[in-house]
Amino acid sequence: MDKSICSFMPDKENNHNIRTLRFVYETEFKALSQPFFLKTYSVHLITEGRGILKINSLRFSLERGTLFFCFPGCTYEIEASDDFRYIYIDFIGADIVKMLENRSITVGNPICGNFSYLIDFWKTSIKRVTIHNAHFVTESVLLNTISYISTKEEEAGKSNADALVEALTEYIDIHYKDADITVQKIAERFSYSAKYVSSVFKKKMNISLNKYINQLRIQYAIRLLENNVTPVSYISTLCGFSDPLYFSKVFRRKMGMSPSAYLKNIKK
């Protein structure tokens, strides 16, 4: 059974005057005139390809999963491959500077890497935008993305491995029901090798990635059984198992009985 979670809310950052202006999926990079000058803030998420971001004499590498921020009054230039793709949000707001500075995001340090796990979220969100929900959706994507970037205080007490494991667990907690989720695909999402991701996760969590995924799936299966969802083969699919027999094997190993036996006990 899942445990109840209670989180007390600290004083929130001032973000009430942030206003989003555009949410764009740019698939024709060559159509962008270079260099370009911005009058607003913007955050870009690279979805495909590689490139170099130039800010005066500074150079920054761009690749899939990179987030980079642009500031008003600055001139930028990007050199990239033909397959370079990105999504961006333009925004303004007096309090945004403080929010970004608290995360060490400045004109001289505009890059945040390894956010490829947000790509599906951005793509899904931009497809949801309508004239009626545009501000709600776009602002939620912006603030949600910034929430993944550690503040200076968080970074002071967190190693790179800690940050990676935190991101991994957040991603898996969302996608564990996907039948095609594998350690290799998870590693590719975060631009690491499967061996490294598995090692770091096991060391920090004291459980392997596969066992963690199956643990979440079995917990979900128990909830379905307790809500009288049947048959077992259907539950198997809902939980992300492509093979009902393997699902039953994992369930029995975890619970000491088959899903069918567990369901009978509930009915009794």
PDB file of N, CA, C and O in Angstrom, residues 225 231-232 247-248 251-252 257-267:
ATOM      1  N   LEU A 225      -6.447  -4.324  -7.924  1.00  0.00           N
ATOM      2  CA  LEU A 225      -7.116  -5.508  -7.396  1.00  0.00           C
ATOM      3  C   LEU A 225      -8.072  -5.143  -6.272  1.00  0.00           C
ATOM      4  O   LEU A 225      -9.188  -5.670  -6.188  1.00  0.00           O
ATOM      5  N   PRO A 231      -9.878  -8.659 -15.765  1.00  0.00           N
ATOM      6  CA  PRO A 231      -9.139  -9.817 -15.268  1.00  0.00           C
ATOM      7  C   PRO A 231      -7.678  -9.480 -14.998  1.00  0.00           C
ATOM      8  O   PRO A 231      -7.232  -8.352 -15.248  1.00  0.00           O
ATOM      9  N   VAL A 232      -6.921 -10.491 -14.564  1.00  0.00           N
ATOM     10  CA  VAL A 232      -5.512 -10.300 -14.227  1.00  0.00           C
ATOM     11  C   VAL A 232      -4.711  -9.865 -15.457  1.00  0.00           C
ATOM     12  O   VAL A 232      -3.807  -9.041 -15.356  1.00  0.00           O
ATOM     13  N   PHE A 247       4.162 -11.008 -15.180  1.00  0.00           N
ATOM     14  CA  PHE A 247       3.513 -10.192 -14.155  1.00  0.00           C
ATOM     15  C   PHE A 247       3.154 -11.041 -12.935  1.00  0.00           C
ATOM     16  O   PHE A 247       3.416 -10.678 -11.794  1.00  0.00           O
ATOM     17  N   SER A 248       2.542 -12.192 -13.179  1.00  0.00           N
ATOM     18  CA  SER A 248       2.155 -13.081 -12.081  1.00  0.00           C
ATOM     19  C   SER A 248       3.373 -13.559 -11.304  1.00  0.00           C
ATOM     20  O   SER A 248       3.333 -13.679 -10.068  1.00  0.00           O
ATOM     21  N   PHE A 251       4.593 -10.646  -9.198  1.00  0.00           N
ATOM     22  CA  PHE A 251       3.619 -10.415  -8.128  1.00  0.00           C
ATOM     23  C   PHE A 251       3.780 -11.462  -7.024  1.00  0.00           C
ATOM     24  O   PHE A 251       3.791 -11.135  -5.835  1.00  0.00           O
ATOM     25  N   ARG A 252       3.899 -12.721  -7.421  1.00  0.00           N
ATOM     26  CA  ARG A 252       4.047 -13.802  -6.442  1.00  0.00           C
ATOM     27  C   ARG A 252       5.332 -13.634  -5.634  1.00  0.00           C
ATOM     28  O   ARG A 252       5.356 -13.859  -4.425  1.00  0.00           O
ATOM     29  N   MET A 257       1.992 -14.698  -3.110  1.00  0.00           N
ATOM     30  CA  MET A 257       0.834 -15.377  -3.691  1.00  0.00           C
ATOM     31  C   MET A 257       0.565 -14.790  -5.067  1.00  0.00           C
ATOM     32  O   MET A 257       1.069 -13.722  -5.414  1.00  0.00           O
ATOM     33  N   SER A 258      -0.235 -15.498  -5.854  1.00  0.00           N
ATOM     34  CA  SER A 258      -0.563 -15.026  -7.200  1.00  0.00           C
ATOM     35  C   SER A 258      -1.572 -13.887  -7.133  1.00  0.00           C
ATOM     36  O   SER A 258      -2.251 -13.718  -6.117  1.00  0.00           O
ATOM     37  N   PRO A 259      -1.696 -13.100  -8.210  1.00  0.00           N
ATOM     38  CA  PRO A 259      -2.723 -12.040  -8.244  1.00  0.00           C
ATOM     39  C   PRO A 259      -4.131 -12.593  -8.027  1.00  0.00           C
ATOM     40  O   PRO A 259      -4.947 -11.976  -7.334  1.00  0.00           O
ATOM     41  N   SER A 260      -4.430 -13.765  -8.593  1.00  0.00           N
ATOM     42  CA  SER A 260      -5.758 -14.378  -8.448  1.00  0.00           C
ATOM     43  C   SER A 260      -6.029 -14.721  -6.990  1.00  0.00           C
ATOM     44  O   SER A 260      -7.137 -14.492  -6.469  1.00  0.00           O
ATOM     45  N   ALA A 261      -4.999 -15.283  -6.320  1.00  0.00           N
ATOM     46  CA  ALA A 261      -5.158 -15.641  -4.899  1.00  0.00           C
ATOM     47  C   ALA A 261      -5.337 -14.388  -4.057  1.00  0.00           C
ATOM     48  O   ALA A 261      -6.132 -14.372  -3.116  1.00  0.00           O
ATOM     49  N   TYR A 262      -4.611 -13.332  -4.399  1.00  0.00           N
ATOM     50  CA  TYR A 262      -4.738 -12.066  -3.669  1.00  0.00           C
ATOM     51  C   TYR A 262      -6.156 -11.508  -3.807  1.00  0.00           C
ATOM     52  O   TYR A 262      -6.750 -11.022  -2.845  1.00  0.00           O
ATOM     53  N   LEU A 263      -6.696 -11.625  -5.011  1.00  0.00           N
ATOM     54  CA  LEU A 263      -8.049 -11.116  -5.275  1.00  0.00           C
ATOM     55  C   LEU A 263      -9.079 -11.924  -4.470  1.00  0.00           C
ATOM     56  O   LEU A 263     -10.034 -11.365  -3.908  1.00  0.00           O
ATOM     57  N   LYS A 264      -8.892 -13.262  -4.361  1.00  0.00           N
ATOM     58  CA  LYS A 264      -9.806 -14.097  -3.593  1.00  0.00           C
ATOM     59  C   LYS A 264      -9.773 -13.723  -2.120  1.00  0.00           C
ATOM     60  O   LYS A 264     -10.811 -13.691  -1.445  1.00  0.00           O
ATOM     61  N   ASN A 265      -8.571 -13.430  -1.611  1.00  0.00           N
ATOM     62  CA  ASN A 265      -8.440 -13.024  -0.200  1.00  0.00           C
ATOM     63  C   ASN A 265      -9.183 -11.724   0.064  1.00  0.00           C
ATOM     64  O   ASN A 265      -9.801 -11.545   1.126  1.00  0.00           O
ATOM     65  N   ILE A 266      -9.124 -10.819  -0.890  1.00  0.00           N
ATOM     66  CA  ILE A 266      -9.826  -9.547  -0.735  1.00  0.00           C
ATOM     67  C   ILE A 266     -11.342  -9.780  -0.648  1.00  0.00           C
ATOM     68  O   ILE A 266     -12.040  -9.215   0.184  1.00  0.00           O
ATOM     69  N   LYS A 267     -11.844 -10.637  -1.538  1.00  0.00           N
ATOM     70  CA  LYS A 267     -13.284 -10.918  -1.578  1.00  0.00           C
ATOM     71  C   LYS A 267     -13.748 -11.606  -0.306  1.00  0.00           C
ATOM     72  O   LYS A 267     -14.873 -11.415   0.145  1.00  0.00           O
TER      73      LYS A 267
END
